[in-house]
Coordinates of C-alpha atoms in Angstrom, one line a residue:
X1 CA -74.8 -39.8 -153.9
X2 CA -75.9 -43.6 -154.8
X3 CA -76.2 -44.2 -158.3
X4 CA -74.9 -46.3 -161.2
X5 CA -73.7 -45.2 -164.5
X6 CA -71.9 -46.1 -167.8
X7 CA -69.0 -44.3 -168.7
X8 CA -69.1 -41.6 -170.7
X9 CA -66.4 -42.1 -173.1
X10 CA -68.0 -45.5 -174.5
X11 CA -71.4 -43.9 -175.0
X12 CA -70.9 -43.2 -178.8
X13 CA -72.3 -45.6 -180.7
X14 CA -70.3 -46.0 -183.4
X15 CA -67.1 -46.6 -181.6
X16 CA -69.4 -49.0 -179.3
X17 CA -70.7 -50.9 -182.6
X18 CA -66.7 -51.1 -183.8
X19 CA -65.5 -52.4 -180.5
X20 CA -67.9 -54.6 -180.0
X21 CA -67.1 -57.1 -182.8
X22 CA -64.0 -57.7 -181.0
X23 CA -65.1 -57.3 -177.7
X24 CA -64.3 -60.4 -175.6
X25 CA -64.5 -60.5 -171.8
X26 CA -61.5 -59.2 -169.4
X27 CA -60.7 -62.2 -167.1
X28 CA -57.8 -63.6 -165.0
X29 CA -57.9 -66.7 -166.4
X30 CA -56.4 -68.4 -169.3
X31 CA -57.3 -71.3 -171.5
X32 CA -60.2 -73.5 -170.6
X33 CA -60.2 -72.9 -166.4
X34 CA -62.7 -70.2 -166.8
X35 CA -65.5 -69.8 -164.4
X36 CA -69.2 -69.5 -165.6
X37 CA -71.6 -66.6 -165.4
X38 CA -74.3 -68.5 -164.2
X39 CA -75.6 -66.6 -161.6
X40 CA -78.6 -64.3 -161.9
X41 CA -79.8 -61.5 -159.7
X42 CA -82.1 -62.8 -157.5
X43 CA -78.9 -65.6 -157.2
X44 CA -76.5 -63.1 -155.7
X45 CA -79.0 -61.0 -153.2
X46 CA -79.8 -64.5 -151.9
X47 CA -76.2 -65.6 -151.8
X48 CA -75.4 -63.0 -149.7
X49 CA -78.5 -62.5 -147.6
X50 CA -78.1 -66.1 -146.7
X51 CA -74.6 -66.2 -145.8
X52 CA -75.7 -63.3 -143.4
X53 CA -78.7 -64.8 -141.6
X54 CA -77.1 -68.4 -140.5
X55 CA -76.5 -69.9 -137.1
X56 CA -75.2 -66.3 -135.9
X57 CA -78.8 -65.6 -135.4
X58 CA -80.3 -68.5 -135.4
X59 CA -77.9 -70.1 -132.9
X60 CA -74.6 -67.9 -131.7
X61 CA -77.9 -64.8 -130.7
X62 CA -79.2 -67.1 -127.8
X63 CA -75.5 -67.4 -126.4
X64 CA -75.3 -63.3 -126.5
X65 CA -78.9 -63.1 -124.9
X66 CA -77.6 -65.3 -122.0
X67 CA -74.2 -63.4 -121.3
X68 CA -75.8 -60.0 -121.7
X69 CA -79.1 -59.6 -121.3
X70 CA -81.8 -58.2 -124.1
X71 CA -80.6 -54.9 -124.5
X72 CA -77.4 -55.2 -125.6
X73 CA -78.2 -58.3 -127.4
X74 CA -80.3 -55.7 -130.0
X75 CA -77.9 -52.6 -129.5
X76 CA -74.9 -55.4 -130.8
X77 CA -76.9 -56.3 -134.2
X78 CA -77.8 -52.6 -134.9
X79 CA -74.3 -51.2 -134.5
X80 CA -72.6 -53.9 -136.2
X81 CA -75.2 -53.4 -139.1
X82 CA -73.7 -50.1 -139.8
X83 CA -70.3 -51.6 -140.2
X84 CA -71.6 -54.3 -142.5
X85 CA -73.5 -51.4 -144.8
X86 CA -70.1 -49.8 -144.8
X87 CA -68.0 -52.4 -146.0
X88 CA -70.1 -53.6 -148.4
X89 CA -70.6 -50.0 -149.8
X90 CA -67.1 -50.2 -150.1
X91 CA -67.0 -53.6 -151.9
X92 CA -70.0 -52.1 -154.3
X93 CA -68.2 -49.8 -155.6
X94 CA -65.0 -51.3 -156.1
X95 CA -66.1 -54.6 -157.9
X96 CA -69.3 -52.8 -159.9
X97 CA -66.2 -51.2 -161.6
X98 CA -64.7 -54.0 -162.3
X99 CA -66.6 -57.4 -162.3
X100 CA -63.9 -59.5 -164.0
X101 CA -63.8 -63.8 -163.8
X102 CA -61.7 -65.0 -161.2
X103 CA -61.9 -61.8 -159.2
X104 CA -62.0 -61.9 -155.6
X105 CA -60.7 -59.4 -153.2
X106 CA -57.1 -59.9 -152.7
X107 CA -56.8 -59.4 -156.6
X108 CA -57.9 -55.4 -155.6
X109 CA -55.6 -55.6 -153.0
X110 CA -52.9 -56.3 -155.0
X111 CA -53.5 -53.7 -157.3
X112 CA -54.6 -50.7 -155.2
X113 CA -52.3 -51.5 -152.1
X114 CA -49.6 -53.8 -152.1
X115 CA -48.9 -57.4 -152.8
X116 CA -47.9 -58.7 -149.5
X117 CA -51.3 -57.5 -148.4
X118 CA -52.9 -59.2 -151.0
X119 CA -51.2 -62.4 -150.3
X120 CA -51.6 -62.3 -146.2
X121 CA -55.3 -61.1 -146.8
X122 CA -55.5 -64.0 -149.4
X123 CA -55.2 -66.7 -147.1
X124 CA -56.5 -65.1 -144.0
X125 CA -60.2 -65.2 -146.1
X126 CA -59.7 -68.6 -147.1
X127 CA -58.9 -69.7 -143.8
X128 CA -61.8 -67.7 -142.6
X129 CA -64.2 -69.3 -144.9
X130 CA -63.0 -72.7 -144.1
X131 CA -63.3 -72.2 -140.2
X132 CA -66.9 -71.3 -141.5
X133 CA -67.7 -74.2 -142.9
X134 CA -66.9 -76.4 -140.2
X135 CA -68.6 -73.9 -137.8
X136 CA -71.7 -74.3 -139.5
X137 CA -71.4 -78.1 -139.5
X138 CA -70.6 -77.9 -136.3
X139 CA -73.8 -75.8 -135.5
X140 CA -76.0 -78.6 -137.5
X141 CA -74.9 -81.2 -135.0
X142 CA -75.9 -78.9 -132.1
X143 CA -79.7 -78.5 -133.5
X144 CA -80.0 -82.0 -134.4
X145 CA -79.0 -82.8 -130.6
X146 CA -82.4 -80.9 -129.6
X147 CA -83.8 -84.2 -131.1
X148 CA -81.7 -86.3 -129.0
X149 CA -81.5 -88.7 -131.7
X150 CA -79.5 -92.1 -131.5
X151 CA -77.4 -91.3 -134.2
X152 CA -73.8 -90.5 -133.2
X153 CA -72.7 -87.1 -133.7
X154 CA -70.2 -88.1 -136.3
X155 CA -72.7 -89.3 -138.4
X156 CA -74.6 -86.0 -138.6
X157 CA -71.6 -84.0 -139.6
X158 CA -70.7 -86.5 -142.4
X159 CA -73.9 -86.0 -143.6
X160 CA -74.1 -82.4 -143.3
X161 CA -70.4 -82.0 -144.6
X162 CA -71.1 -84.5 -148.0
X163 CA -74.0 -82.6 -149.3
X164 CA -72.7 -79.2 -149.1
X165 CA -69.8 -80.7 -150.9
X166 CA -71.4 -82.0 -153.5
X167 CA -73.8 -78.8 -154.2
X168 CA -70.6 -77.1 -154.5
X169 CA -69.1 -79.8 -157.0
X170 CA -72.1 -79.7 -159.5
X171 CA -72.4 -76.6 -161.8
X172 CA -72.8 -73.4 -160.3
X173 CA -75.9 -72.1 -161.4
X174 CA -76.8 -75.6 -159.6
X175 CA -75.4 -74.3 -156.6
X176 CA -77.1 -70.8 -157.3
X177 CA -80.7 -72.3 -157.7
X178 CA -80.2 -74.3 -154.3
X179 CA -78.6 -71.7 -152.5
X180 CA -81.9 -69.8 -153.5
X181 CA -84.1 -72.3 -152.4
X182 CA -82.3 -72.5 -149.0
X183 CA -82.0 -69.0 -148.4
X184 CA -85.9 -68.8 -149.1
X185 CA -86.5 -71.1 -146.9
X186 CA -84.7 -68.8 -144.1
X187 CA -86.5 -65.8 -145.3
X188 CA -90.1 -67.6 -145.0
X189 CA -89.0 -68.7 -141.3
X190 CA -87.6 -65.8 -140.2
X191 CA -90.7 -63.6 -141.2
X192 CA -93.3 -66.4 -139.8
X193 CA -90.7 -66.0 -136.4
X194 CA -91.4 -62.0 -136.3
X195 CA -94.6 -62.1 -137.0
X196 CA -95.1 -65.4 -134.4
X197 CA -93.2 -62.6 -132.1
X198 CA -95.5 -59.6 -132.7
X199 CA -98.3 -61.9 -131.8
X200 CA -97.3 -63.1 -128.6
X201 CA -96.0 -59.6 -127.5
X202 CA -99.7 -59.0 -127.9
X203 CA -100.9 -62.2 -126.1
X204 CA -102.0 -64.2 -128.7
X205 CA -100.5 -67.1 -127.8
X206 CA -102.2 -70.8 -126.8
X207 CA -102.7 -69.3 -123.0
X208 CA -103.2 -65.6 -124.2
X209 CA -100.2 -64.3 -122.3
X210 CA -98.9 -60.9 -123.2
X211 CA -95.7 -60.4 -123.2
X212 CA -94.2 -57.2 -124.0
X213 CA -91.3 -56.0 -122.6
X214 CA -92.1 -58.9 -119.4
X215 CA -88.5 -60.2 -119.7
X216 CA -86.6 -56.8 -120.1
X217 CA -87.8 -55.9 -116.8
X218 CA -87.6 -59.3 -115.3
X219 CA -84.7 -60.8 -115.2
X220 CA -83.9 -56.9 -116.8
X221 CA -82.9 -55.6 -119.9
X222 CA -79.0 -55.8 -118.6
X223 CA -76.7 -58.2 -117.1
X224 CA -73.8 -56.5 -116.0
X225 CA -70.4 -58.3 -118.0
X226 CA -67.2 -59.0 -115.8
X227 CA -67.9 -55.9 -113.4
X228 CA -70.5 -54.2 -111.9
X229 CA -72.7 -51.2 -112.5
X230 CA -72.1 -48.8 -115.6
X231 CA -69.2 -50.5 -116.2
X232 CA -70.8 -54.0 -116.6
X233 CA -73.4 -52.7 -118.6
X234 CA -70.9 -51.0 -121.4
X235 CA -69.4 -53.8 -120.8
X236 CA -72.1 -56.2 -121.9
X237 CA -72.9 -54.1 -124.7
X238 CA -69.6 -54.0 -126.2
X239 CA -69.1 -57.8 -125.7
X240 CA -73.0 -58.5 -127.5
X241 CA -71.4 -56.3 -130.5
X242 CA -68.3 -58.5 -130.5
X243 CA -69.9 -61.8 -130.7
X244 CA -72.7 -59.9 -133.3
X245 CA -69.9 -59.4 -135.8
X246 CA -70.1 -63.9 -136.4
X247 CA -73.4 -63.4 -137.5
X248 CA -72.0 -60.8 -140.0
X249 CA -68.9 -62.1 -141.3
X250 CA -67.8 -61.9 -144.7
X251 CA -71.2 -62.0 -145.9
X252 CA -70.8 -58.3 -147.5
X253 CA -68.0 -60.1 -149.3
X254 CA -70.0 -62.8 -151.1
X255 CA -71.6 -60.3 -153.4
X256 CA -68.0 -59.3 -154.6
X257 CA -66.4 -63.1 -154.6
X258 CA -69.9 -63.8 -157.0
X259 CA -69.2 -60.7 -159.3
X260 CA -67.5 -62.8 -161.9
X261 CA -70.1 -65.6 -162.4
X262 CA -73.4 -62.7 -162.4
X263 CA -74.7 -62.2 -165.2
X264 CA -75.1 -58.5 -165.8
X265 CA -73.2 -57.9 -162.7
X266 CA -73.4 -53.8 -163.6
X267 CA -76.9 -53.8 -162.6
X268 CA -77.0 -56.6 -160.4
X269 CA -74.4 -55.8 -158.2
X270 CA -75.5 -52.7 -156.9
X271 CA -79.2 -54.3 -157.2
X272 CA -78.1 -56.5 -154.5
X273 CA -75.6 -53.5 -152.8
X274 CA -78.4 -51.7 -152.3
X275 CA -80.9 -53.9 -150.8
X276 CA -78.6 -56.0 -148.7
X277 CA -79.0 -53.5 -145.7
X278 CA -82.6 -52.8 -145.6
X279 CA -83.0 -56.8 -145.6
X280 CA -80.0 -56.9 -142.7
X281 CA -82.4 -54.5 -140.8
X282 CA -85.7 -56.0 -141.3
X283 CA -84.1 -59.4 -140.1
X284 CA -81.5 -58.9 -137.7
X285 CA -82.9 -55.3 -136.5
X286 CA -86.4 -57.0 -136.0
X287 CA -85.1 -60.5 -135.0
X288 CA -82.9 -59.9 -132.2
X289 CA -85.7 -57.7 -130.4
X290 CA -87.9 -60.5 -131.3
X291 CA -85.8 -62.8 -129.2
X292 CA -85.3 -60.8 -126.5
X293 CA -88.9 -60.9 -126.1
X294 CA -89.8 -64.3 -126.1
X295 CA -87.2 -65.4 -124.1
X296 CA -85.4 -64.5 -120.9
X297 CA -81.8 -64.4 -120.4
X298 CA -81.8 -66.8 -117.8
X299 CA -83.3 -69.7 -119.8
X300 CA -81.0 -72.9 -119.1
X301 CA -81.2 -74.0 -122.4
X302 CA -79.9 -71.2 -124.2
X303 CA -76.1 -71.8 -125.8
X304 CA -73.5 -70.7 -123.1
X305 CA -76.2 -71.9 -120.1
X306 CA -75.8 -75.2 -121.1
X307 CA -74.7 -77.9 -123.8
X308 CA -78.4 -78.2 -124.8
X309 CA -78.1 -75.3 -127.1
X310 CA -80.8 -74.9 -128.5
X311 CA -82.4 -71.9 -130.6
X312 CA -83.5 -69.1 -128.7
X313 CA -86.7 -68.9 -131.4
X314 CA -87.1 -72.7 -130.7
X315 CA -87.2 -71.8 -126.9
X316 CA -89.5 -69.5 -127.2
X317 CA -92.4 -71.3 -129.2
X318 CA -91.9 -74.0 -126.6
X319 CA -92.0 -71.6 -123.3
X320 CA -95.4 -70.3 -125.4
X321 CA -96.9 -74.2 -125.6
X322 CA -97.3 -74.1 -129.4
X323 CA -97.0 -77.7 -129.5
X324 CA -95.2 -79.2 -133.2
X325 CA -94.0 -76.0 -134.4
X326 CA -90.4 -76.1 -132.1
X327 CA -89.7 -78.9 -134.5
X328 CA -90.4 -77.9 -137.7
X329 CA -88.4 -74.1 -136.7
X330 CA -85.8 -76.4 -135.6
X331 CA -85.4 -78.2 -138.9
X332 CA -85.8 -75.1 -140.8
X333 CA -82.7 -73.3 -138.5
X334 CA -81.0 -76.5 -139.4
X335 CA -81.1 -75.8 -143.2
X336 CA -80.0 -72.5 -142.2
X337 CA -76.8 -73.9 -141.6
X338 CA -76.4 -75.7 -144.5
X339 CA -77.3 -72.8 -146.5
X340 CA -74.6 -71.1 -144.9
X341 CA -72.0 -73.5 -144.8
X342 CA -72.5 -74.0 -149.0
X343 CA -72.1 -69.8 -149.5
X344 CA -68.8 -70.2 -147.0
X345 CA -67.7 -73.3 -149.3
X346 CA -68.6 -71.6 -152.6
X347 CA -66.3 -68.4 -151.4
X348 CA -63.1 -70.0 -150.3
X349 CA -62.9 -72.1 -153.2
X350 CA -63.6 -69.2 -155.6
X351 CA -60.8 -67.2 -153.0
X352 CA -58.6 -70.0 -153.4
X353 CA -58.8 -69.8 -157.3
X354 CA -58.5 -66.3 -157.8
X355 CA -54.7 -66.8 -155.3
X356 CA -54.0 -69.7 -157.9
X357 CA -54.7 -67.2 -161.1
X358 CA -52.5 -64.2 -159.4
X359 CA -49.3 -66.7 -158.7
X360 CA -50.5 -66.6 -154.5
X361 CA -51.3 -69.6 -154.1
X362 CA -50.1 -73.8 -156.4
X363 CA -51.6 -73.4 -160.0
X364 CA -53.5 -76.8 -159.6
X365 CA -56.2 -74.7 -157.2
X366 CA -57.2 -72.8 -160.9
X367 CA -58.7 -76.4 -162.5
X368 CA -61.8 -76.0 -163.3
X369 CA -64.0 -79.0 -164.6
X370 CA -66.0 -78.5 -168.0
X371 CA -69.1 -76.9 -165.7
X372 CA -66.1 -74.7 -165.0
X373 CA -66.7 -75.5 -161.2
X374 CA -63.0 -74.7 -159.4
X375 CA -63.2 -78.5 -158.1
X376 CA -59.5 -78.8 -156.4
X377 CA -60.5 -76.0 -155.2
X378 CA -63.9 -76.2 -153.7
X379 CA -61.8 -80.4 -152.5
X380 CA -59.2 -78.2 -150.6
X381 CA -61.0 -75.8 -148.8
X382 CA -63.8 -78.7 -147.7
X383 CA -60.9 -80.8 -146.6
X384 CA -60.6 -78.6 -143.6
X385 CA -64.0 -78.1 -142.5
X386 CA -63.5 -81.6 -141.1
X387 CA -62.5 -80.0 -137.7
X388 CA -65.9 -79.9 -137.3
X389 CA -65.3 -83.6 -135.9
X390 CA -63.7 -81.7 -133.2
X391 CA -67.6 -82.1 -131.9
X392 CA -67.0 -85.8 -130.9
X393 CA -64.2 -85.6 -128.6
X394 CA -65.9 -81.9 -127.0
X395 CA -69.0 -80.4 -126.1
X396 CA -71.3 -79.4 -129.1
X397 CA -70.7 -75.6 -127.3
X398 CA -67.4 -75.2 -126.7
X399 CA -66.2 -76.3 -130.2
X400 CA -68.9 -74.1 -131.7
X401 CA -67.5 -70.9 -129.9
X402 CA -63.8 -72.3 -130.5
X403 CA -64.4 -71.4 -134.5
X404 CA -67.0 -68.2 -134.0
X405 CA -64.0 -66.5 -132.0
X406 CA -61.5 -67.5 -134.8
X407 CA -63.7 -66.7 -137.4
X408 CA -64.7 -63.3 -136.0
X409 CA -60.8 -62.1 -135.8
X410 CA -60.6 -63.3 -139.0
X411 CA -63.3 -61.3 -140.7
X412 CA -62.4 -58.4 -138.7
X413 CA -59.0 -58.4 -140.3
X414 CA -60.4 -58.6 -143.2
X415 CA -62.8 -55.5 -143.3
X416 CA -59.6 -54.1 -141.8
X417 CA -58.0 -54.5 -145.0
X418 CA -61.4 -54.3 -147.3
X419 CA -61.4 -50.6 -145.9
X420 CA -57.7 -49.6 -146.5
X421 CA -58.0 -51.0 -150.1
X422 CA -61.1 -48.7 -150.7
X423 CA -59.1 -45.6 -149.2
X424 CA -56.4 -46.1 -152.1
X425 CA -58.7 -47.2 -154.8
X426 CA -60.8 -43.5 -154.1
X427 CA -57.2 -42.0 -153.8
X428 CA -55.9 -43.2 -156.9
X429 CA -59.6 -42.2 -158.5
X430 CA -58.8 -38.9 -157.2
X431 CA -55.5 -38.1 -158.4
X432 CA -56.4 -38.9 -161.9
X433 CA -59.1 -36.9 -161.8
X434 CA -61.5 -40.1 -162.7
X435 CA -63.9 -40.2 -159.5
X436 CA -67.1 -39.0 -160.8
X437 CA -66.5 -41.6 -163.7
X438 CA -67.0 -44.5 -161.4
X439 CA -70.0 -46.5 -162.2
X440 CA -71.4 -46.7 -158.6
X441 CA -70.5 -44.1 -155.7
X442 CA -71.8 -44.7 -152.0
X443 CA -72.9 -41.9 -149.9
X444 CA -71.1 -40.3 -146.7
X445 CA -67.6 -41.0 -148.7
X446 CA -64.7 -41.7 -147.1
X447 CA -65.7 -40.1 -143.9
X448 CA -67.7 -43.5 -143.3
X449 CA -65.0 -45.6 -144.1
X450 CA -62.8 -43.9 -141.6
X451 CA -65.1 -44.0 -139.2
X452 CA -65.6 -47.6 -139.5
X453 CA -62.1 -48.5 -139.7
X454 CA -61.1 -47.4 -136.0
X455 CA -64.2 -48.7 -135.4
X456 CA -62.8 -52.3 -136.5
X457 CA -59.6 -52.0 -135.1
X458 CA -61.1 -51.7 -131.7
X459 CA -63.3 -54.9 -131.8
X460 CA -60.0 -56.8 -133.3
X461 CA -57.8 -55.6 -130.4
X462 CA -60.7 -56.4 -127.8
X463 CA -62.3 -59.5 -129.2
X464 CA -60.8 -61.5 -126.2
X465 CA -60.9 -58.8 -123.7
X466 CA -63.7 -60.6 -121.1
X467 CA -60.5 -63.8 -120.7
X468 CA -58.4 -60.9 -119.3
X469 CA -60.4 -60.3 -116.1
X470 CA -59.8 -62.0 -113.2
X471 CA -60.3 -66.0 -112.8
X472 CA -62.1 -66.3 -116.6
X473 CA -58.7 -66.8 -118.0
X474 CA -58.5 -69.8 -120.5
X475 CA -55.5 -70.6 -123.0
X476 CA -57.8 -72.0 -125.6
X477 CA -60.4 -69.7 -125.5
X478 CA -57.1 -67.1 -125.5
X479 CA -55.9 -68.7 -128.7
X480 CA -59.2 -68.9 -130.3
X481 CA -59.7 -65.2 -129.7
X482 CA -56.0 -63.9 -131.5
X483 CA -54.2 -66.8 -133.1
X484 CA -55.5 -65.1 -136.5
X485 CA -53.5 -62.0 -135.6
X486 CA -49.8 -64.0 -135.5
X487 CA -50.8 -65.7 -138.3
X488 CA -51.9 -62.7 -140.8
X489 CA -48.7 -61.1 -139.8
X490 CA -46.1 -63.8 -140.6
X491 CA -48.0 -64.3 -143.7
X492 CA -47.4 -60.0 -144.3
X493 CA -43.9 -60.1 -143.1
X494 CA -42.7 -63.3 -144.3
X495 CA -43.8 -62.5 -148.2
X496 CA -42.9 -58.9 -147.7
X497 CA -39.4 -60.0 -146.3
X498 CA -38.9 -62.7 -149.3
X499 CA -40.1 -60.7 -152.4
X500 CA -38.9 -57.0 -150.9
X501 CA -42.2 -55.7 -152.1
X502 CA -43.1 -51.6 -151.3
X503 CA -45.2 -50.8 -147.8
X504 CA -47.4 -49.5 -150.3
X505 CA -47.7 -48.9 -154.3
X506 CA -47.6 -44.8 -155.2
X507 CA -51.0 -43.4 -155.8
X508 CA -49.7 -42.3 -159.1
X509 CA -48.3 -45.7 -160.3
X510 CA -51.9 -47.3 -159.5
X511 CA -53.4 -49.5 -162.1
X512 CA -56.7 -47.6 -163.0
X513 CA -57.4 -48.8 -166.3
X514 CA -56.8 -52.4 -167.1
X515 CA -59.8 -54.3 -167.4
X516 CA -62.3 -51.0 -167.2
X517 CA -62.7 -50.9 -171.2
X518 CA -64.1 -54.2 -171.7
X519 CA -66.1 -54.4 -168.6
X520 CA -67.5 -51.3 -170.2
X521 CA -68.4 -52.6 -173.2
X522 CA -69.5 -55.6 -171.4
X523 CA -72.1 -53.7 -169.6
X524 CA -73.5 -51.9 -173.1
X525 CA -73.6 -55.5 -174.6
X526 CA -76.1 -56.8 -171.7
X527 CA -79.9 -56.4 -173.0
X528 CA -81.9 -54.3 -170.7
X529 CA -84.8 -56.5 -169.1
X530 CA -88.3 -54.9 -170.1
X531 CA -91.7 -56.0 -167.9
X532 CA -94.6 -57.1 -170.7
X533 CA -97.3 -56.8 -167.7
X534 CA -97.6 -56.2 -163.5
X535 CA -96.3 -59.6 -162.9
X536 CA -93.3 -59.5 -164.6
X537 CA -92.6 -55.3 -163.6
X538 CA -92.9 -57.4 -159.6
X539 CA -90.6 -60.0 -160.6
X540 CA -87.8 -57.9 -162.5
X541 CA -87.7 -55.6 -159.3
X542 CA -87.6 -58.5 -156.8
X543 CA -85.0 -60.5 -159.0

């Protein structure tokens, strides 16, 4: 079942036309540090598309390819696809219900789990977005050293790290219409870089080479990880789906962080829900085979092989002698990441607000300025992206794979929790007899999300696992891979411990009401968008 609904009980029209007089919108804040609904369909698919295709493809793919070979490079992006589809299913449904200003996703925590939970999963995402930030800054400086440029380092990630702050700063349909633009120009690169793939599997390249599957059979389609054999091989898969889950990483959640500044989030929420995967598939699926073709494993210059670090795309139109166009796919992966880095901004200040409006986190983090842009806020959360300097003292590498391990375990967590809150928000559904009134329902319900769930909790125990084996262990790289987990729980345990809150809130006492009437109303009020001619009927279902 996939479909999206009004509820019933508001469909007469006369109590609709006596409500709505009085109707005003259902939000967490109060007085004048309301956020904006500024953001418009095609704003939010593009949000969250181009959270999801950053430097985890563009960049952290060539590391994979050289640890584990081609196979397991694509096998990683497909299974962690599902996961992603899954969790933002989840997500979908949860926040289509209720797309109130200043939600984020500890607010549903907090009211279909537990507040302790809320609070630890508060900060874990805000941490996790921060990290994210400064990983993407991080990842700029790497591209720009394929120039080998004079400029110092530094300098680059000042530059970087300024304009994604002030994009975030100015008002956020602003920030909408550039994070549009960016993530365009990532779409238009990505499908010039598939289709520059098809041709030169096909030979038609500069020295009419063909390809194919050259490089899956030399140096192989494997390369056995930390053992050899079958072992190495399941091995090298499970380690390729490990690292895949960076280029994933709360992007599902951007969709629901944005619900409260969409307009007509009813519609455009599952508009986005449901197109999110088929994109994910067309341009990770399709990408990470892609790569696999056009460039062997054992290519020095991929990240991991060396501190060069280049883009595996960027490689591979170099290796094919298509002289000019490395450069120009290298400034385009570097926009990438500054697309990215501004969705990761715009989410952990809009995470840090919603704490501030549910008493989890100062009250000063709620300001918002008269373009009702969370500023102290959005100032905080930048603030710590500055690790990203990290990159002067270390290899451009090393630092990058310091924050994709600690922002993997972080996400992970986080879908951890995503998934639990959905099991109790369905339960609570349940037992009032309420879940066919939902306005959007997911198919394969809550088998999926079970499913899922274990899967999760396996990657979180086992992000680390290859430092365990014999001679690779590292204490930084150890720290990198499960600091997060220490921290999430003293956050649980230490709020649980000084507030005496319950393991978990009774299905029965479960808040399913506040909020749902004027959200309802809300979504009667919006005017339904009606093509005049072709061009418009294109647009509409694009945007």
């Amino acid at each position: 079942m996939d479909e999206t609904k009004h509820h019933p009980q508001y469909d007469n029209g006369d109590a609709f036309k006596a409500e709505e007089q009085e109707a005003t919108e259902f939000n967490l804040a109060e007085g004048s540090h309301q956020l904006q609904r500024g953001l418009k369909s095609r704003h939010i698919q593009f949000l969250a598309l181009g959270g999801a295709i950053g430097t985890g493809l563009f960049i952290g793919s060539g590391g994979i390819l050289s640890e584990t070979g081609p196979a397991p490079l694509f096998m990683g992006y497909i299974s962690m696809m599902f996961v992603v589809w899954c969790v933002m299913n989840d997500l979908a449904e949860m926040v289509t219900l209720l797309p109130m200003k200043g939600i984020s996703i500890p607010y549903f925590v907090n009211r279909f789990v537990e507040p302790s939970l809320a609070f630890a999963s508060g900060w874990n995402y805000w941490y996790a977005y921060a990290m994210l930030v400064a990983a993407e800054a991080s990842a700029a400086s790497i591209i720009l050293e394929y120039w080998q440029t004079p400029v110092p380092t530094a300098v680059w990630i000042t530059i970087v790290l300024v304009i994604i702050l002030l994009l975030n700063i100015i008002a956020v349909s602003f920030f909408g219409e550039a994070e549009f633009w960016f993530a365009s120009i990532k779409l238009i690169t990505i499908m010039g870089l598939i289709i520059l793939g098809v041709v030169l599997f096909f030979g038609g390249g500069p020295s009419h080479d063909r390809l194919g599957f050259r490089y899956w059979n030399d140096p192989g389609a494997f390369k056995s990880y930390r053992a050899p054999g079958e072992t190495g091989k399941f091995l090298a898969y499970w380690h390729a789906f490990v690292k895949a889950g960076f280029a994933f990483i709360t992007s599902p959640e951007l969709i629901a962080i944005a619900a409260g500044e969409t307009v007509d989030p009813r519609r455009n929420i599952p508009k986005a829900a449901r197109r999110f995967i088929w994109r994910l598939a067309i341009f990770y699926g399709i990408s990470s085979l892609i790569i696999g073709i056009i460039v062997p494993s054992d290519e020095k210059e991929l990240l991991g092989a060396s501190n060069a670090s280049a883009s595996p795309f960027v490689l591979g139109i170099q290796r094919a002698g298509i002289s000019g166009l490395n450069h120009a796919i290298n400034g385009a992966v570097l926009t990438s990441a500054w697309s990215a880095g501004n969705s990761f901004l715009y989410s952990g200040s809009r995470v840090l607000y919603s704490m501030s409006l549910s008493n989890q986190a100062p009250k000063f983090f709620s300001i918002t300025n008269k373009r009702g842009v969370p500023y102290v806020a959005v100032g905080f959360t930048w603030v710590i992206s500055l690790l990203a300097y990290l990159n002067v003292s270390n290899t451009g590498a090393t630092v990058f794979n310091w924050f994709v391990n600690i922002s993997t375990i972080s996400g992970f967590i986080a879908w951890i929790v995503v998934m639990i809150t959905y099991l109790r928000f369905r339960k609570a559904f349940e037992h009032a007899g309420m879940l066919d009134s939902l306005p959007y329902r997911t198919p394969f319900q809550p088998y999926a999300t079970y499913f899922v769930l274990f899967v999760i909790v396996l990657l979180t125990l086992t992000n680390g696992f290859q430092i365990f084996f014999n001679g690779y262990w590292d204490v930084s790289d150890f720290l990198a891979a499960y600091i997060t987990l220490p921290i999430f729980l003293a956050l649980y345990f230490g709020h649980k411990i000084w507030f005496h809150t319950p393991w978990a809130t009774p299905v029965e006492d479960i808040d399913i009401t506040t909020g749902i009437r004027e959200m309802d109303i809300l979504a009667e009020m919006e005017e339904v968008r009606r093509p005049k001619n072709l061009a418009q009927r294109v647009w509409f279902w694009l945007a």
